[in-house]
Amino acid sequence: DAGVTQSPTHLIKTRGQQVTLRCSPKSGHDTVSWYQQALGQGPQFIFQYYEEEERQRGNFPDRFSGHQFPNYSSELNVNALLLGDSALYLCASSLGGARYSNQPQHFGDGTRLSIL
Amino acid sequence: AQRVTQPEKLLSVFKGAPVELKCNYSYSGSPELFWYVQYSRQRLQLLLRHISRESIKGFTADLNKGETSFHLKKPFAQEEDSAMYYCALSGFGNEKLTFGTGTRLTIIP
Protein backbone atom coordinates (compact mmCIF):
# COMPACT_ATOMS: atom_id res chain seq x y z
CA ASP A 1 0.00 0.00 0.00
CA ALA A 2 1.53 3.28 -1.14
CA GLY A 3 -0.41 5.24 1.41
CA VAL A 4 -1.64 8.71 0.53
CA THR A 5 -0.34 9.89 -2.84
CA GLN A 6 -0.34 13.47 -4.09
CA SER A 7 0.40 14.99 -7.46
CA PRO A 8 2.23 16.91 -8.66
CA THR A 9 5.13 17.13 -6.21
CA HIS A 10 6.10 20.65 -7.30
CA LEU A 11 4.27 23.36 -9.20
CA ILE A 12 5.15 26.89 -10.24
CA LYS A 13 2.40 29.34 -11.15
CA THR A 14 2.05 33.09 -11.58
CA ARG A 15 -0.33 35.45 -9.81
CA GLY A 16 -3.89 35.29 -11.04
CA GLN A 17 -3.63 31.76 -12.42
CA GLN A 18 -5.62 28.77 -11.26
CA VAL A 19 -4.23 25.46 -9.96
CA THR A 20 -5.55 21.95 -9.28
CA LEU A 21 -3.85 19.57 -6.86
CA ARG A 22 -4.73 15.90 -6.61
CA CYS A 23 -4.82 13.34 -3.83
CA SER A 24 -5.47 9.62 -3.63
CA PRO A 25 -6.25 8.38 -0.13
CA LYS A 26 -4.76 5.39 1.62
CA SER A 27 -6.50 2.16 0.67
CA GLY A 28 -9.63 1.68 2.76
CA HIS A 29 -9.96 5.35 3.71
CA ASP A 30 -12.97 7.38 2.66
CA THR A 31 -12.28 10.84 4.12
CA VAL A 32 -9.85 13.38 2.74
CA SER A 33 -8.63 16.55 4.44
CA TRP A 34 -6.49 19.30 2.93
CA TYR A 35 -3.98 21.45 4.81
CA GLN A 36 -1.80 24.40 3.86
CA GLN A 37 1.66 24.60 5.43
CA ALA A 38 3.50 27.88 5.05
CA LEU A 39 7.24 27.99 5.68
CA GLY A 40 8.03 27.70 9.39
CA GLN A 41 4.41 27.06 10.35
CA GLY A 42 2.33 24.05 11.24
CA PRO A 43 -0.26 22.74 8.78
CA GLN A 44 -3.52 24.75 8.65
CA PHE A 45 -6.80 23.03 7.93
CA ILE A 46 -8.47 24.04 4.66
CA PHE A 47 -11.40 21.63 4.39
CA GLN A 48 -12.47 18.00 4.63
CA TYR A 49 -14.47 15.82 2.23
CA TYR A 50 -16.57 12.82 3.12
CA GLU A 51 -19.12 11.05 0.93
CA GLU A 52 -18.30 13.52 -1.87
CA GLU A 53 -19.37 16.52 0.20
CA GLU A 54 -17.46 19.21 2.03
CA ARG A 55 -17.98 18.33 5.68
CA GLN A 56 -15.89 20.99 7.40
CA ARG A 57 -14.07 24.11 6.34
CA GLY A 58 -11.32 26.20 7.90
CA ASN A 59 -10.73 29.94 7.55
CA PHE A 60 -9.89 30.02 3.88
CA PRO A 61 -11.54 32.18 1.20
CA ASP A 62 -13.87 30.86 -1.48
CA ARG A 63 -10.95 30.89 -3.92
CA PHE A 64 -10.13 27.54 -2.33
CA SER A 65 -12.53 24.83 -3.43
CA GLY A 66 -12.44 21.09 -3.65
CA HIS A 67 -14.05 17.96 -4.87
CA GLN A 68 -14.20 14.32 -3.89
CA PHE A 69 -14.84 11.59 -6.42
CA PRO A 70 -16.74 8.31 -5.96
CA ASN A 71 -13.41 6.46 -5.61
CA TYR A 72 -12.62 8.80 -2.64
CA SER A 73 -9.81 10.64 -4.42
CA SER A 74 -9.91 14.39 -4.12
CA GLU A 75 -8.87 17.62 -5.81
CA LEU A 76 -8.02 21.00 -4.34
CA ASN A 77 -8.58 23.98 -6.62
CA VAL A 78 -7.26 27.46 -5.99
CA ASN A 79 -8.36 30.37 -8.20
CA ALA A 80 -6.84 33.81 -8.67
CA LEU A 81 -3.55 32.80 -7.09
CA LEU A 82 -1.81 35.24 -4.76
CA LEU A 83 1.84 35.34 -3.71
CA GLY A 84 0.69 34.35 -0.23
CA ASP A 85 -0.66 31.06 -1.56
CA SER A 86 2.91 29.80 -1.90
CA ALA A 87 3.08 26.86 0.50
CA LEU A 88 3.20 23.10 0.89
CA TYR A 89 -0.28 21.62 0.44
CA LEU A 90 -0.84 18.43 2.36
CA CYS A 91 -3.55 15.86 1.88
CA ALA A 92 -4.53 13.52 4.70
CA SER A 93 -6.91 10.58 4.64
CA SER A 94 -8.77 8.74 7.37
CA LEU A 95 -11.72 6.48 7.97
CA GLY A 96 -14.73 8.71 8.40
CA GLY A 97 -18.28 8.50 9.59
CA ALA A 98 -19.56 8.90 13.14
CA ARG A 99 -18.64 5.34 13.98
CA TYR A 100 -14.98 6.10 13.27
CA SER A 101 -14.83 9.56 14.75
CA ASN A 102 -11.36 10.99 15.23
CA GLN A 103 -9.51 8.24 13.47
CA PRO A 104 -5.83 9.11 12.89
CA GLN A 105 -5.10 11.01 9.72
CA HIS A 106 -2.45 9.70 7.33
CA PHE A 107 -0.57 12.34 5.38
CA GLY A 108 0.88 12.46 1.90
CA ASP A 109 4.21 14.02 0.93
CA GLY A 110 2.51 17.19 -0.21
CA THR A 111 2.60 19.43 -3.26
CA ARG A 112 4.92 22.42 -3.07
CA LEU A 113 3.26 25.35 -4.82
CA SER A 114 5.32 28.41 -5.69
CA ILE A 115 3.68 31.59 -6.95
CA LEU A 116 5.81 34.03 -8.93
CA ALA B 1 -11.56 28.56 19.13
CA GLN B 2 -8.91 25.87 19.00
CA ARG B 3 -5.30 26.80 19.60
CA VAL B 4 -2.10 24.82 20.13
CA THR B 5 1.08 26.43 21.42
CA GLN B 6 4.54 24.92 21.18
CA PRO B 7 6.80 27.46 22.87
CA GLU B 8 10.12 26.05 21.64
CA LYS B 9 10.95 26.30 17.94
CA LEU B 10 14.30 24.59 18.47
CA LEU B 11 15.46 22.15 21.14
CA SER B 12 18.88 20.49 21.40
CA VAL B 13 19.48 17.61 23.77
CA PHE B 14 22.49 15.35 24.33
CA LYS B 15 22.15 11.68 23.51
CA GLY B 16 21.05 9.78 26.60
CA ALA B 17 19.56 12.85 28.28
CA PRO B 18 15.82 13.22 28.96
CA VAL B 19 13.65 14.99 26.41
CA GLU B 20 10.55 17.08 27.00
CA LEU B 21 8.73 18.88 24.21
CA LYS B 22 6.10 21.26 25.50
CA CYS B 23 2.56 21.62 24.16
CA ASN B 24 -0.26 23.72 25.57
CA TYR B 25 -3.74 23.95 24.12
CA SER B 26 -6.91 25.96 24.27
CA TYR B 27 -10.25 24.29 23.57
CA SER B 28 -13.64 24.68 25.18
CA GLY B 29 -14.92 21.11 24.68
CA SER B 30 -13.38 17.66 25.08
CA PRO B 31 -10.08 17.71 23.23
CA GLU B 32 -8.26 14.91 21.56
CA LEU B 33 -4.50 15.46 21.45
CA PHE B 34 -1.90 14.04 19.07
CA TRP B 35 1.82 14.22 18.48
CA TYR B 36 2.93 14.02 14.85
CA VAL B 37 6.58 13.65 13.81
CA GLN B 38 8.39 14.38 10.58
CA TYR B 39 11.81 12.77 10.12
CA SER B 40 14.20 14.12 7.50
CA ARG B 41 12.87 13.53 3.97
CA GLN B 42 9.83 11.65 5.26
CA ARG B 43 6.17 12.52 5.46
CA LEU B 44 4.32 13.67 8.53
CA GLN B 45 3.29 10.67 10.59
CA LEU B 46 1.37 10.05 13.79
CA LEU B 47 3.60 9.37 16.79
CA LEU B 48 0.96 8.96 19.48
CA ARG B 49 -2.51 10.05 20.59
CA HIS B 50 -3.63 10.57 24.15
CA ILE B 51 -6.57 8.17 24.11
CA SER B 52 -4.28 5.26 23.21
CA ARG B 53 -2.09 5.80 26.26
CA GLU B 54 0.70 3.98 24.40
CA SER B 55 4.42 4.44 24.49
CA ILE B 56 5.80 4.72 20.97
CA LYS B 57 9.58 4.63 20.39
CA GLY B 58 9.97 5.31 24.10
CA PHE B 59 7.89 8.51 23.98
CA THR B 60 4.94 9.15 26.25
CA ALA B 61 2.55 12.07 26.66
CA ASP B 62 -0.03 12.66 29.35
CA LEU B 63 -3.02 14.90 28.89
CA ASN B 64 -3.24 17.35 31.80
CA LYS B 65 -6.64 19.03 31.56
CA GLY B 66 -5.97 21.26 34.56
CA GLU B 67 -2.87 22.76 32.97
CA THR B 68 -4.21 22.27 29.41
CA SER B 69 -0.95 20.60 28.45
CA PHE B 70 0.16 17.54 26.51
CA HIS B 71 3.92 17.48 26.83
CA LEU B 72 5.93 14.79 25.02
CA LYS B 73 8.60 13.02 27.06
CA LYS B 74 11.32 10.45 26.62
CA PRO B 75 13.71 9.45 29.40
CA PHE B 76 16.78 8.80 27.22
CA ALA B 77 17.20 10.56 23.89
CA GLN B 78 18.54 8.68 20.87
CA GLU B 79 20.12 10.14 17.74
CA GLU B 80 17.26 8.84 15.59
CA ASP B 81 14.84 11.04 17.57
CA SER B 82 16.10 14.10 15.70
CA ALA B 83 13.07 15.36 13.80
CA MET B 84 10.33 17.98 13.63
CA TYR B 85 7.56 17.40 16.17
CA TYR B 86 4.05 18.84 15.93
CA CYS B 87 1.40 18.82 18.61
CA ALA B 88 -2.16 18.76 17.26
CA LEU B 89 -5.68 18.95 18.63
CA SER B 90 -9.14 17.99 17.46
CA GLY B 91 -12.50 18.00 19.18
CA PHE B 92 -14.46 14.83 19.76
CA GLY B 93 -16.56 14.24 16.67
CA ASN B 94 -14.72 17.08 14.94
CA GLU B 95 -11.87 15.78 12.87
CA LYS B 96 -10.33 19.12 11.95
CA LEU B 97 -6.76 19.06 13.25
CA THR B 98 -5.26 22.24 14.67
CA PHE B 99 -1.46 22.11 14.71
CA GLY B 100 1.13 23.98 16.68
CA THR B 101 4.07 25.61 14.91
CA GLY B 102 6.33 22.66 15.68
CA THR B 103 9.57 22.03 17.57
CA ARG B 104 12.73 20.94 15.79
CA LEU B 105 14.50 18.47 18.07
CA THR B 106 18.20 17.86 17.54
CA ILE B 107 19.98 15.12 19.45
CA ILE B 108 23.66 15.88 19.97
CA PRO B 109 25.85 12.73 19.81
Tab-separated table of C-alpha atoms in Angstrom:
chain	number	residue	atom	x	y	z
A	1	ASP	CA	0.000	0.000	0.000
A	2	ALA	CA	1.534	3.282	-1.141
A	3	GLY	CA	-0.415	5.240	1.414
A	4	VAL	CA	-1.644	8.713	0.525
A	5	THR	CA	-0.343	9.887	-2.836
A	6	GLN	CA	-0.345	13.467	-4.090
A	7	SER	CA	0.401	14.991	-7.464
A	8	PRO	CA	2.229	16.906	-8.664
A	9	THR	CA	5.126	17.134	-6.214
A	10	HIS	CA	6.097	20.646	-7.295
A	11	LEU	CA	4.271	23.359	-9.196
A	12	ILE	CA	5.155	26.887	-10.237
A	13	LYS	CA	2.405	29.337	-11.155
A	14	THR	CA	2.046	33.086	-11.578
A	15	ARG	CA	-0.328	35.446	-9.807
A	16	GLY	CA	-3.887	35.287	-11.042
A	17	GLN	CA	-3.628	31.763	-12.419
A	18	GLN	CA	-5.615	28.768	-11.258
A	19	VAL	CA	-4.231	25.461	-9.964
A	20	THR	CA	-5.554	21.951	-9.278
A	21	LEU	CA	-3.852	19.572	-6.864
A	22	ARG	CA	-4.726	15.901	-6.611
A	23	CYS	CA	-4.822	13.337	-3.830
A	24	SER	CA	-5.467	9.616	-3.635
A	25	PRO	CA	-6.254	8.381	-0.131
A	26	LYS	CA	-4.764	5.389	1.621
A	27	SER	CA	-6.496	2.156	0.674
A	28	GLY	CA	-9.632	1.676	2.757
A	29	HIS	CA	-9.955	5.351	3.709
A	30	ASP	CA	-12.967	7.381	2.661
A	31	THR	CA	-12.285	10.836	4.123
A	32	VAL	CA	-9.852	13.380	2.743
A	33	SER	CA	-8.632	16.552	4.439
A	34	TRP	CA	-6.486	19.298	2.933
A	35	TYR	CA	-3.976	21.446	4.805
A	36	GLN	CA	-1.796	24.402	3.864
A	37	GLN	CA	1.656	24.603	5.435
A	38	ALA	CA	3.502	27.880	5.047
A	39	LEU	CA	7.241	27.992	5.679
A	40	GLY	CA	8.027	27.705	9.388
A	41	GLN	CA	4.415	27.061	10.347
A	42	GLY	CA	2.329	24.049	11.237
A	43	PRO	CA	-0.256	22.738	8.783
A	44	GLN	CA	-3.519	24.755	8.648
A	45	PHE	CA	-6.798	23.029	7.927
A	46	ILE	CA	-8.469	24.044	4.658
A	47	PHE	CA	-11.397	21.628	4.386
A	48	GLN	CA	-12.471	18.002	4.629
A	49	TYR	CA	-14.468	15.819	2.232
A	50	TYR	CA	-16.566	12.817	3.117
A	51	GLU	CA	-19.122	11.055	0.928
A	52	GLU	CA	-18.302	13.516	-1.871
A	53	GLU	CA	-19.372	16.515	0.202
A	54	GLU	CA	-17.459	19.212	2.033
A	55	ARG	CA	-17.981	18.330	5.679
A	56	GLN	CA	-15.888	20.987	7.401
A	57	ARG	CA	-14.074	24.114	6.344
A	58	GLY	CA	-11.315	26.201	7.899
A	59	ASN	CA	-10.733	29.944	7.553
A	60	PHE	CA	-9.890	30.024	3.875
A	61	PRO	CA	-11.541	32.184	1.203
A	62	ASP	CA	-13.866	30.860	-1.476
A	63	ARG	CA	-10.949	30.886	-3.919
A	64	PHE	CA	-10.130	27.545	-2.333
A	65	SER	CA	-12.526	24.829	-3.433
A	66	GLY	CA	-12.443	21.093	-3.648
A	67	HIS	CA	-14.048	17.965	-4.871
A	68	GLN	CA	-14.196	14.323	-3.894
A	69	PHE	CA	-14.840	11.595	-6.419
A	70	PRO	CA	-16.739	8.306	-5.961
A	71	ASN	CA	-13.407	6.464	-5.606
A	72	TYR	CA	-12.621	8.798	-2.636
A	73	SER	CA	-9.809	10.636	-4.418
A	74	SER	CA	-9.910	14.390	-4.124
A	75	GLU	CA	-8.871	17.623	-5.806
A	76	LEU	CA	-8.018	21.003	-4.343
A	77	ASN	CA	-8.580	23.982	-6.621
A	78	VAL	CA	-7.256	27.459	-5.988
A	79	ASN	CA	-8.357	30.365	-8.200
A	80	ALA	CA	-6.840	33.812	-8.667
A	81	LEU	CA	-3.552	32.798	-7.088
A	82	LEU	CA	-1.806	35.244	-4.763
A	83	LEU	CA	1.837	35.345	-3.713
A	84	GLY	CA	0.686	34.351	-0.229
A	85	ASP	CA	-0.664	31.059	-1.559
A	86	SER	CA	2.915	29.803	-1.902
A	87	ALA	CA	3.083	26.861	0.504
A	88	LEU	CA	3.201	23.103	0.891
A	89	TYR	CA	-0.276	21.625	0.441
A	90	LEU	CA	-0.842	18.427	2.361
A	91	CYS	CA	-3.550	15.865	1.878
A	92	ALA	CA	-4.535	13.521	4.695
A	93	SER	CA	-6.906	10.579	4.643
A	94	SER	CA	-8.775	8.744	7.374
A	95	LEU	CA	-11.724	6.480	7.972
A	96	GLY	CA	-14.734	8.713	8.396
A	97	GLY	CA	-18.275	8.503	9.594
A	98	ALA	CA	-19.561	8.901	13.144
A	99	ARG	CA	-18.643	5.338	13.976
A	100	TYR	CA	-14.982	6.095	13.273
A	101	SER	CA	-14.825	9.556	14.748
A	102	ASN	CA	-11.358	10.994	15.232
A	103	GLN	CA	-9.506	8.239	13.468
A	104	PRO	CA	-5.828	9.111	12.892
A	105	GLN	CA	-5.097	11.009	9.721
A	106	HIS	CA	-2.447	9.702	7.328
A	107	PHE	CA	-0.566	12.340	5.383
A	108	GLY	CA	0.883	12.460	1.902
A	109	ASP	CA	4.213	14.018	0.935
A	110	GLY	CA	2.515	17.190	-0.207
A	111	THR	CA	2.600	19.434	-3.255
A	112	ARG	CA	4.920	22.421	-3.070
A	113	LEU	CA	3.260	25.352	-4.821
A	114	SER	CA	5.322	28.413	-5.693
A	115	ILE	CA	3.676	31.591	-6.952
A	116	LEU	CA	5.812	34.035	-8.927
B	1	ALA	CA	-11.564	28.565	19.134
B	2	GLN	CA	-8.911	25.874	19.003
B	3	ARG	CA	-5.304	26.802	19.595
B	4	VAL	CA	-2.098	24.823	20.126
B	5	THR	CA	1.081	26.430	21.419
B	6	GLN	CA	4.538	24.925	21.178
B	7	PRO	CA	6.799	27.465	22.870
B	8	GLU	CA	10.118	26.051	21.641
B	9	LYS	CA	10.947	26.299	17.938
B	10	LEU	CA	14.298	24.589	18.475
B	11	LEU	CA	15.462	22.148	21.141
B	12	SER	CA	18.879	20.495	21.397
B	13	VAL	CA	19.484	17.612	23.774
B	14	PHE	CA	22.486	15.352	24.332
B	15	LYS	CA	22.146	11.681	23.506
B	16	GLY	CA	21.047	9.779	26.604
B	17	ALA	CA	19.557	12.847	28.277
B	18	PRO	CA	15.822	13.220	28.965
B	19	VAL	CA	13.647	14.989	26.413
B	20	GLU	CA	10.549	17.078	27.000
B	21	LEU	CA	8.728	18.879	24.207
B	22	LYS	CA	6.096	21.257	25.495
B	23	CYS	CA	2.562	21.621	24.161
B	24	ASN	CA	-0.264	23.723	25.574
B	25	TYR	CA	-3.739	23.947	24.122
B	26	SER	CA	-6.914	25.960	24.270
B	27	TYR	CA	-10.251	24.294	23.566
B	28	SER	CA	-13.643	24.681	25.177
B	29	GLY	CA	-14.917	21.114	24.675
B	30	SER	CA	-13.382	17.663	25.077
B	31	PRO	CA	-10.081	17.713	23.226
B	32	GLU	CA	-8.260	14.905	21.563
B	33	LEU	CA	-4.503	15.457	21.447
B	34	PHE	CA	-1.902	14.042	19.075
B	35	TRP	CA	1.817	14.218	18.477
B	36	TYR	CA	2.932	14.017	14.851
B	37	VAL	CA	6.576	13.651	13.807
B	38	GLN	CA	8.386	14.380	10.575
B	39	TYR	CA	11.807	12.771	10.121
B	40	SER	CA	14.197	14.118	7.503
B	41	ARG	CA	12.867	13.533	3.966
B	42	GLN	CA	9.829	11.654	5.263
B	43	ARG	CA	6.173	12.523	5.463
B	44	LEU	CA	4.321	13.674	8.535
B	45	GLN	CA	3.288	10.665	10.594
B	46	LEU	CA	1.368	10.046	13.787
B	47	LEU	CA	3.598	9.367	16.795
B	48	LEU	CA	0.965	8.962	19.477
B	49	ARG	CA	-2.513	10.055	20.590
B	50	HIS	CA	-3.626	10.575	24.152
B	51	ILE	CA	-6.565	8.167	24.113
B	52	SER	CA	-4.278	5.263	23.206
B	53	ARG	CA	-2.086	5.804	26.259
B	54	GLU	CA	0.702	3.982	24.396
B	55	SER	CA	4.425	4.438	24.493
B	56	ILE	CA	5.797	4.722	20.969
B	57	LYS	CA	9.575	4.633	20.387
B	58	GLY	CA	9.971	5.308	24.100
B	59	PHE	CA	7.892	8.506	23.983
B	60	THR	CA	4.937	9.147	26.252
B	61	ALA	CA	2.547	12.066	26.657
B	62	ASP	CA	-0.028	12.660	29.354
B	63	LEU	CA	-3.024	14.902	28.891
B	64	ASN	CA	-3.240	17.348	31.799
B	65	LYS	CA	-6.640	19.028	31.556
B	66	GLY	CA	-5.967	21.257	34.556
B	67	GLU	CA	-2.865	22.759	32.966
B	68	THR	CA	-4.211	22.266	29.406
B	69	SER	CA	-0.948	20.598	28.446
B	70	PHE	CA	0.164	17.535	26.507
B	71	HIS	CA	3.924	17.475	26.834
B	72	LEU	CA	5.933	14.795	25.019
B	73	LYS	CA	8.600	13.018	27.058
B	74	LYS	CA	11.318	10.449	26.623
B	75	PRO	CA	13.713	9.449	29.401
B	76	PHE	CA	16.781	8.796	27.223
B	77	ALA	CA	17.200	10.561	23.886
B	78	GLN	CA	18.544	8.677	20.868
B	79	GLU	CA	20.118	10.140	17.735
B	80	GLU	CA	17.258	8.836	15.593
B	81	ASP	CA	14.845	11.039	17.567
B	82	SER	CA	16.105	14.103	15.704
B	83	ALA	CA	13.072	15.359	13.797
B	84	MET	CA	10.326	17.977	13.632
B	85	TYR	CA	7.559	17.395	16.174
B	86	TYR	CA	4.049	18.837	15.928
B	87	CYS	CA	1.404	18.815	18.614
B	88	ALA	CA	-2.162	18.763	17.256
B	89	LEU	CA	-5.683	18.951	18.627
B	90	SER	CA	-9.138	17.986	17.463
B	91	GLY	CA	-12.498	18.003	19.177
B	92	PHE	CA	-14.462	14.826	19.761
B	93	GLY	CA	-16.558	14.235	16.665
B	94	ASN	CA	-14.722	17.081	14.940
B	95	GLU	CA	-11.870	15.776	12.873
B	96	LYS	CA	-10.333	19.122	11.948
B	97	LEU	CA	-6.760	19.061	13.248
B	98	THR	CA	-5.261	22.239	14.668
B	99	PHE	CA	-1.464	22.108	14.706
B	100	GLY	CA	1.132	23.977	16.685
B	101	THR	CA	4.069	25.607	14.914
B	102	GLY	CA	6.331	22.661	15.678
B	103	THR	CA	9.569	22.033	17.575
B	104	ARG	CA	12.727	20.939	15.790
B	105	LEU	CA	14.498	18.468	18.073
B	106	THR	CA	18.196	17.857	17.535
B	107	ILE	CA	19.977	15.120	19.449
B	108	ILE	CA	23.659	15.878	19.975
B	109	PRO	CA	25.851	12.732	19.813
